mmCIF file of C-alpha atoms in Angstrom:
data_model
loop_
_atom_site.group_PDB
_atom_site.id
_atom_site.type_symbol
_atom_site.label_atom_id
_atom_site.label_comp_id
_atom_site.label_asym_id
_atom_site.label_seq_id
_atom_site.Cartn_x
_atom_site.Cartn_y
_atom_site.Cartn_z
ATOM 1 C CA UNK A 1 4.869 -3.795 14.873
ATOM 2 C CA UNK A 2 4.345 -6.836 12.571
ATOM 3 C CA UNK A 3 3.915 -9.311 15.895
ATOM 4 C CA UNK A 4 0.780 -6.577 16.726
ATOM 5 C CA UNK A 5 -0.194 -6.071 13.486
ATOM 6 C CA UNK A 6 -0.675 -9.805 12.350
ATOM 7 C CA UNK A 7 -2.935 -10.731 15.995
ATOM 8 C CA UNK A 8 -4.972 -7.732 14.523
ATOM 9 C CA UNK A 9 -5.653 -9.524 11.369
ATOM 10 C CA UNK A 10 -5.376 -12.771 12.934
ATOM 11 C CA UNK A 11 -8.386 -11.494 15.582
ATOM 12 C CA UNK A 12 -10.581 -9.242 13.312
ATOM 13 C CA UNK A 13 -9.858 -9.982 9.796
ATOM 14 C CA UNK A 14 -13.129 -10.810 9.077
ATOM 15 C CA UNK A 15 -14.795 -7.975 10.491
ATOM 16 C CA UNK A 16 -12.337 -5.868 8.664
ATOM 17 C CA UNK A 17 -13.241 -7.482 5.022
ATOM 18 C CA UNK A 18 -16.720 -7.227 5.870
ATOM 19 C CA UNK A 19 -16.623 -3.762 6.133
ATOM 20 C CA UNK A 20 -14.623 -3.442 3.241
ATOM 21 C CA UNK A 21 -17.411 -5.241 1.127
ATOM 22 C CA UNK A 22 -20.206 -3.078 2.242
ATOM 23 C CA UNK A 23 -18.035 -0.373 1.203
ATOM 24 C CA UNK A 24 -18.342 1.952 4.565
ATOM 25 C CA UNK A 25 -17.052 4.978 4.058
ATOM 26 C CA UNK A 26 -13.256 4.595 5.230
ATOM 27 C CA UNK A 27 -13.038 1.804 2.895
ATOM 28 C CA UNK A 28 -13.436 3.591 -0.264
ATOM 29 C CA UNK A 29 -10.238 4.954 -0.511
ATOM 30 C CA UNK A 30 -9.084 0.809 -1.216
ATOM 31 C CA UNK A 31 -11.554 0.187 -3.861
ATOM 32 C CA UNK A 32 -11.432 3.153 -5.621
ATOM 33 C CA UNK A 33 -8.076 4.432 -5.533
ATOM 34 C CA UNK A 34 -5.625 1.692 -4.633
ATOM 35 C CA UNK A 35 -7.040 -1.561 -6.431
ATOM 36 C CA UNK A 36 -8.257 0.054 -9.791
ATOM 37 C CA UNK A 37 -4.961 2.496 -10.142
ATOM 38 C CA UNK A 38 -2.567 -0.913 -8.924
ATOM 39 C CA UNK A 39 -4.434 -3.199 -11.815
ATOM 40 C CA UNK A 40 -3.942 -0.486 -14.425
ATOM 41 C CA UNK A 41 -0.328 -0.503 -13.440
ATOM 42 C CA UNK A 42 0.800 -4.290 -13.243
ATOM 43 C CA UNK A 43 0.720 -4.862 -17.529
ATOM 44 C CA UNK A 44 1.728 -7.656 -19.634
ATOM 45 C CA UNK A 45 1.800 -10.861 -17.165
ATOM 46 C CA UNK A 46 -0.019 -13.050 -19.288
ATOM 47 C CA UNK A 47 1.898 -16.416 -19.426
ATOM 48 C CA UNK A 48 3.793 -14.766 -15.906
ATOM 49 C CA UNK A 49 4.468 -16.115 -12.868
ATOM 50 C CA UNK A 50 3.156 -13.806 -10.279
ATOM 51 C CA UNK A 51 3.637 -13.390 -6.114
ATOM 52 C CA UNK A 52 0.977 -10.947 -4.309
ATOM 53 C CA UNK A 53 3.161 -10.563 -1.063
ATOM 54 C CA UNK A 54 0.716 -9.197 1.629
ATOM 55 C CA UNK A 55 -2.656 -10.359 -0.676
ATOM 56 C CA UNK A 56 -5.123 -10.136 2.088
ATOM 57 C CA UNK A 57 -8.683 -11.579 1.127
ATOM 58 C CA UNK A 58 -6.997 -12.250 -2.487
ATOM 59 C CA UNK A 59 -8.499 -9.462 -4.071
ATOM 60 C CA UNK A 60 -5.729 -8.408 -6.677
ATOM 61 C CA UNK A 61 -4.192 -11.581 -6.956
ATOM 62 C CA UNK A 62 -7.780 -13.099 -8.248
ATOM 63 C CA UNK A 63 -7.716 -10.043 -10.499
ATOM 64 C CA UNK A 64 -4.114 -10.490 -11.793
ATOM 65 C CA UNK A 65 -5.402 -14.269 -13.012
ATOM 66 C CA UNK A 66 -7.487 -12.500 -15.153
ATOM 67 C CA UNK A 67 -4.926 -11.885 -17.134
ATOM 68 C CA UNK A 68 -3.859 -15.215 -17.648
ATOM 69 C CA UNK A 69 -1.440 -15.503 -15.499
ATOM 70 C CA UNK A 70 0.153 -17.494 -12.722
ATOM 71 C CA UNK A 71 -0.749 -16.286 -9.601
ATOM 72 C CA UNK A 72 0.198 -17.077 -6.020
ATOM 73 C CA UNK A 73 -0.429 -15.081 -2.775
ATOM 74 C CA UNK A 74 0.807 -14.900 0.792
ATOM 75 C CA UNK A 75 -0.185 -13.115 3.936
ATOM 76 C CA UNK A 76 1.339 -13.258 7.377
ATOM 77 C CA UNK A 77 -2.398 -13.187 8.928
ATOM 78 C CA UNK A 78 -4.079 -16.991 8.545
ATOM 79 C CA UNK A 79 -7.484 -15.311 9.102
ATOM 80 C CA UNK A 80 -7.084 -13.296 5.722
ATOM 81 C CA UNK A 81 -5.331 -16.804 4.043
ATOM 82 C CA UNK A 82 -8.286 -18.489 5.263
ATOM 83 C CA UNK A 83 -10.964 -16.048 3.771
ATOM 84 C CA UNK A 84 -8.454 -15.790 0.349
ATOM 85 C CA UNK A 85 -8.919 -19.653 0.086
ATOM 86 C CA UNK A 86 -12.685 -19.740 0.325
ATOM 87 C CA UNK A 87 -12.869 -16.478 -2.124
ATOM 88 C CA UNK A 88 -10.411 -18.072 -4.820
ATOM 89 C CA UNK A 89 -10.377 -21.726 -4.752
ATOM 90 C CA UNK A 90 -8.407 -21.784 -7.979
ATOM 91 C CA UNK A 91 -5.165 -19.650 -6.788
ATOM 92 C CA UNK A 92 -2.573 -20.542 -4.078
ATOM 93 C CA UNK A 93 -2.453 -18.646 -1.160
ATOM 94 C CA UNK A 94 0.274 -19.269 1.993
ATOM 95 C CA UNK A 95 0.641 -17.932 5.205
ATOM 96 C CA UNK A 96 4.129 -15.677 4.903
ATOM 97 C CA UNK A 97 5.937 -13.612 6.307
ATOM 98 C CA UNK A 98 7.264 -10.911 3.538
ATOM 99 C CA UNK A 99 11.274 -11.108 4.975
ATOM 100 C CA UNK A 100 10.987 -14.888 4.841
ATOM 101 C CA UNK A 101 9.503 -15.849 1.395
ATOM 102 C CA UNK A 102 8.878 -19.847 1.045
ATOM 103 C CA UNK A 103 10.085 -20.202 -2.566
ATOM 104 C CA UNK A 104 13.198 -20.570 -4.655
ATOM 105 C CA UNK A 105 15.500 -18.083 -5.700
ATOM 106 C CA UNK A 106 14.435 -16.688 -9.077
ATOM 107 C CA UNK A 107 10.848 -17.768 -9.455
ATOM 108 C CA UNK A 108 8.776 -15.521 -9.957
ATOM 109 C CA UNK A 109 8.640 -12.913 -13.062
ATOM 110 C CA UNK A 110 6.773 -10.197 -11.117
ATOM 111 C CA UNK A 111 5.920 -9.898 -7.643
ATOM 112 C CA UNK A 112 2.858 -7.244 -6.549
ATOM 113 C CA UNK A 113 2.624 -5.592 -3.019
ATOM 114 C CA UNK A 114 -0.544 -3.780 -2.122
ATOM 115 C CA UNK A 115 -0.346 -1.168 1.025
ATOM 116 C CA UNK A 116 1.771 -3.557 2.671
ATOM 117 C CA UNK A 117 4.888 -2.123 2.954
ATOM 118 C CA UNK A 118 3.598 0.246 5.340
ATOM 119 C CA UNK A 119 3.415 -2.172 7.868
ATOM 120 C CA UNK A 120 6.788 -2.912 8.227
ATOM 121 C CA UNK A 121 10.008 -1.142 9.310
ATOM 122 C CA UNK A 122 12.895 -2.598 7.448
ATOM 123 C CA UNK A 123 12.004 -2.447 4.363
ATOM 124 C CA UNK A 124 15.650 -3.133 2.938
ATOM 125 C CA UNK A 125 15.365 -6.795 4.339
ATOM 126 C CA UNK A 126 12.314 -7.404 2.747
ATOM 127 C CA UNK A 127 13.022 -6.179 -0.569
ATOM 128 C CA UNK A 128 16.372 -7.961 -0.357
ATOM 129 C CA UNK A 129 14.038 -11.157 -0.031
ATOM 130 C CA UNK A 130 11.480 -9.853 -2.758
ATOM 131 C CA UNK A 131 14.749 -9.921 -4.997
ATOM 132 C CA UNK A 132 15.717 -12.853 -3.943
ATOM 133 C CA UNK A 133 12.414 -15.149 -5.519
ATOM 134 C CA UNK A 134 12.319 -12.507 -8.775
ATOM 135 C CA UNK A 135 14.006 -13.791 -11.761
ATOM 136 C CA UNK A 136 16.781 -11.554 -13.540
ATOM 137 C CA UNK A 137 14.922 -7.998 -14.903
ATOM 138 C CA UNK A 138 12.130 -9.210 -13.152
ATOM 139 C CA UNK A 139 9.494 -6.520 -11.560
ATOM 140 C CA UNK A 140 8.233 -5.108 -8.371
ATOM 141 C CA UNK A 141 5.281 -3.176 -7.620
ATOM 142 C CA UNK A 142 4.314 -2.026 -4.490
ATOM 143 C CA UNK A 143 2.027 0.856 -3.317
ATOM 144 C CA UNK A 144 2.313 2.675 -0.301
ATOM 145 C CA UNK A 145 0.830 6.118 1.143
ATOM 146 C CA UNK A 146 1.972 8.599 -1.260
ATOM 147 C CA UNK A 147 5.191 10.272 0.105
ATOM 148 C CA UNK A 148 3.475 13.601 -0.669
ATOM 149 C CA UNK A 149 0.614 12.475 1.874
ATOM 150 C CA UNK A 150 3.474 11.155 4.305
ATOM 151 C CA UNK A 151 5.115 14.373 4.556
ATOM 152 C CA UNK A 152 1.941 16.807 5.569
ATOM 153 C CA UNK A 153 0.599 17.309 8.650
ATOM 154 C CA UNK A 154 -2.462 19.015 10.698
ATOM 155 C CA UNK A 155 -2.032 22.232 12.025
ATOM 156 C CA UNK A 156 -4.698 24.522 13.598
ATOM 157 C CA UNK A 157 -3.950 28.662 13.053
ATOM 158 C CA UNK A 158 -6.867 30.594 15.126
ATOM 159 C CA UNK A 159 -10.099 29.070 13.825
ATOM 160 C CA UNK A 160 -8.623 27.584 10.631
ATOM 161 C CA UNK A 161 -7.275 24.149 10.394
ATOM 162 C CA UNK A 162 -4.692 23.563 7.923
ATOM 163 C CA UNK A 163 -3.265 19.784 6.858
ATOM 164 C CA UNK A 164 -0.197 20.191 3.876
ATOM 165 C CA UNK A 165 3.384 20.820 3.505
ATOM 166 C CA UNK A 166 5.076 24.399 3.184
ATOM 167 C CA UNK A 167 5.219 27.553 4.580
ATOM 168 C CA UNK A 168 1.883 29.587 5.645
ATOM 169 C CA UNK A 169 2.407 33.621 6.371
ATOM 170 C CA UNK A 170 0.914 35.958 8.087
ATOM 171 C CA UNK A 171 0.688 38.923 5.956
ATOM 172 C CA UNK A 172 0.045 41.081 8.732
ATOM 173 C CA UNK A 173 2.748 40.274 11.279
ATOM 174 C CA UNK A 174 5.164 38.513 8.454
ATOM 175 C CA UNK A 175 5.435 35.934 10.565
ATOM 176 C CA UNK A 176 5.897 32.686 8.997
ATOM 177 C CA UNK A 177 5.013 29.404 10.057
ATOM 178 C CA UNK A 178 6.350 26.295 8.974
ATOM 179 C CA UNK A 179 4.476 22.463 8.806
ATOM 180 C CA UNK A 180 4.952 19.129 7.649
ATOM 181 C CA UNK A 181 8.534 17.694 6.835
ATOM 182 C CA UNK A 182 9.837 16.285 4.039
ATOM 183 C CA UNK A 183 12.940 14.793 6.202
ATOM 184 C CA UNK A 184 10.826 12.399 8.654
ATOM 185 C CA UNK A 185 9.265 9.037 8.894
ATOM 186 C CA UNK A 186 6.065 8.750 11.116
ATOM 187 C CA UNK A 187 5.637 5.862 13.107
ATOM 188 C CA UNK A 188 1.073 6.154 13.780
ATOM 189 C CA UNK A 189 -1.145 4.182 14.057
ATOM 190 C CA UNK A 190 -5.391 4.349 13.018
ATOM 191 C CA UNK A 191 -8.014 1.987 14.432
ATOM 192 C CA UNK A 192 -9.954 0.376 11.306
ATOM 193 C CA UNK A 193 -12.439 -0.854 13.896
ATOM 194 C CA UNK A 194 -13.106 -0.994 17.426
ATOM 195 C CA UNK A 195 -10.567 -2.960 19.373
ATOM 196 C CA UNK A 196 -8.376 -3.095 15.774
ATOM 197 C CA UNK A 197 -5.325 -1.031 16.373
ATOM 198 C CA UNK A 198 -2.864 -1.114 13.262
ATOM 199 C CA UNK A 199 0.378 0.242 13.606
ATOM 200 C CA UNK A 200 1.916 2.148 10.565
ATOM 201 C CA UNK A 201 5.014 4.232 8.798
ATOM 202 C CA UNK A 202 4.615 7.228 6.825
ATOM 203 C CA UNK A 203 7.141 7.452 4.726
ATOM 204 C CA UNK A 204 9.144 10.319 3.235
ATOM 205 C CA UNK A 205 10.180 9.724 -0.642
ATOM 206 C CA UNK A 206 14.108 9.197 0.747
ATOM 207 C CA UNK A 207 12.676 6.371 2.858
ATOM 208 C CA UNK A 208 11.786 4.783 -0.357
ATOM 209 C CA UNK A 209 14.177 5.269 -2.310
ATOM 210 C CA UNK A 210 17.541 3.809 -0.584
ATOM 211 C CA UNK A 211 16.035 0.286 0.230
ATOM 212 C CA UNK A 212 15.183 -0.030 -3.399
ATOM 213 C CA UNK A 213 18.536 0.790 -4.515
ATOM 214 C CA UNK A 214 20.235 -0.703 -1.902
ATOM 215 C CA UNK A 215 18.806 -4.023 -2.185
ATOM 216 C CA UNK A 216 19.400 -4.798 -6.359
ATOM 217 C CA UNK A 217 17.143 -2.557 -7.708
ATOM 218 C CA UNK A 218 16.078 0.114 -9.640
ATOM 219 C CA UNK A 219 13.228 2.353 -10.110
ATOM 220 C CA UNK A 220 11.778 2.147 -13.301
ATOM 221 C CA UNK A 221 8.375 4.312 -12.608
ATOM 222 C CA UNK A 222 6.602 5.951 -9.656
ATOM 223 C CA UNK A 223 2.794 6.224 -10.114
ATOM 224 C CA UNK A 224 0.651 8.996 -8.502
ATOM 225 C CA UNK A 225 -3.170 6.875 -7.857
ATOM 226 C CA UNK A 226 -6.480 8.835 -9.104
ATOM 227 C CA UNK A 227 -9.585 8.116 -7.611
ATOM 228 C CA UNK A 228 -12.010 6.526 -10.412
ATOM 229 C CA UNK A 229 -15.005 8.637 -11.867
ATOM 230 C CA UNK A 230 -17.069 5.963 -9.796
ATOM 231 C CA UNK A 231 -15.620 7.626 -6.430
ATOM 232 C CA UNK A 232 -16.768 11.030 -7.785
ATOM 233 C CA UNK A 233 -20.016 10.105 -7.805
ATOM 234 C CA UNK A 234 -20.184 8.783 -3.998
ATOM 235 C CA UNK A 235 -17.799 11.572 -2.242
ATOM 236 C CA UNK A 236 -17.140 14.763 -4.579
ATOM 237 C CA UNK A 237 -15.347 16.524 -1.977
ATOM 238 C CA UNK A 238 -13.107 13.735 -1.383
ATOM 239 C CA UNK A 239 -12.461 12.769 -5.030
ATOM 240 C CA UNK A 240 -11.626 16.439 -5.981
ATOM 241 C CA UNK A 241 -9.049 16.270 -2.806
ATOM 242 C CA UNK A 242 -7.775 13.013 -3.779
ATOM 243 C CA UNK A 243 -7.581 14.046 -7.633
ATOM 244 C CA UNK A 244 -5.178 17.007 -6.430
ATOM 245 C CA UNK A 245 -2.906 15.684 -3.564
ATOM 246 C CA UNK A 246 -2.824 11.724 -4.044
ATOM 247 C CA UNK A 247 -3.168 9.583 -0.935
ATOM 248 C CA UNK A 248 -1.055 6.499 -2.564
ATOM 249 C CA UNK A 249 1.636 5.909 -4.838
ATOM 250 C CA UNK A 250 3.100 2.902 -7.117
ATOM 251 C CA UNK A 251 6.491 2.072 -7.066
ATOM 252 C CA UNK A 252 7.719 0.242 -9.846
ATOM 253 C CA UNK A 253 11.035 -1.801 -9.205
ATOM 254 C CA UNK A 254 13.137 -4.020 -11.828
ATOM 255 C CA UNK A 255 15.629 -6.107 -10.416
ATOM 256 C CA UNK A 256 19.045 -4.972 -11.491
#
């Protein structure tokens, strides 16, 4: 999956970022939801030394140095390095793979992770090498589809379509139906264009859970992500969805 998933980037990563800058219409969940809820979340790094582990085009790592910090970013896809360098001239950026960092042990004060994580399977071995360049109580924060969104699924009942978790009855029969699962990771996989097959896990909340504790840390705060009153204004329907049932989630790690 990561072998597939970096020749994706590799092939149409600028295609990809272009359509994320004219803000099409599959693209707004990023730049309304993800990036404004993920900045809000990473505090108090001025001074810091930061890693962005998976930083794409550079776009919350450029933001991070806003703050005064030290900011460096890697991405297993040299298209997306390439476009990060021309962007942001003034931070680092490395092609990397997230389970094989290039830096010493304890560097880094916090290290970010934006809808990464999703793209690969063993997450324990990467967060055991996330740990690995964090100094002592340093932090992690990643975000990921929100295990509430990884645990629904579609189901069609007569000439109503139904997409959630829990038990639907029929009132007349009292027959109940059950969907989604709580219990199971999804392996899927979307194309963001044509020809640009990415590859994916859906994760439960248990998925999440035992690699962080199981490789040196702990969770110190789990963050549901709004969409901003600017997505209200450009999708209504979406933002009152998305305002309900969130599509991502922050995790937020400290190394034990």
């Amino acid at each position: 999956m990561k072998k597939h998933n970096q020749k994706m980037y590799n092939q149409f990563g600028q295609e990809y970022q272009k359509a994320r800058d004219d803000r099409e219409s599959d693209r707004l969940f990023n730049e309304f939801i993800e990036i404004p809820s993920m900045i809000k979340s990473v505090k108090n790094i001025k001074g810091k030394n930061i890693l962005d582990v998976g930083c794409g085009v550079g776009i919350h790592a450029a933001e991070y140095a806003k703050s005064e910090a030290t900011v460096v970013g890697v991405d297993i896809s040299k298209t997306m390095i390439k476009l990060a360098k021309e962007r942001f001239s003034d931070t680092q950026f490395f092609i990397a793979s997230a389970d094989k960092l290039p830096f010493k042990d304890k560097t880094f004060d916090v290290v970010t992770s934006s809808l990464m994580v999703s793209n690969i399977k063993n997450l324990k071995k990467t967060f055991q090498e996330i740990n690995r360049v964090l100094k002592k109580r340093g932090l992690f924060y990643y975000s990921d589809i929100s295990p509430i969104q990884a645990s629904m699924e579609s189901k069609k009942i007569n000439d109503i379509k139904i997409f959630g978790i829990g038990q639907i009855l029929n009132t007349k029969t009292g027959i109940k139906r059950v969907i989604g699962s709580a219990f199971k990771d999804k392996v899927k996989s979307r194309d963001f264009l044509p020809g640009m097959n990415i590859k994916y896990v859906s994760r439960t909340l248990e998925s999440h859970i035992k690699p962080i504790v199981n490789s040196g840390f702990e969770l110190i705060d789990f963050i549901n992500c709004r969409p901003t009153k600017k997505f209200k204004k450009l999708n209504p329907e979406l933002y009152n969805i998305y305002n309900q049932t969130p599509l991502f989630s922050i995790f937020v790690c400290r190394k034990k």
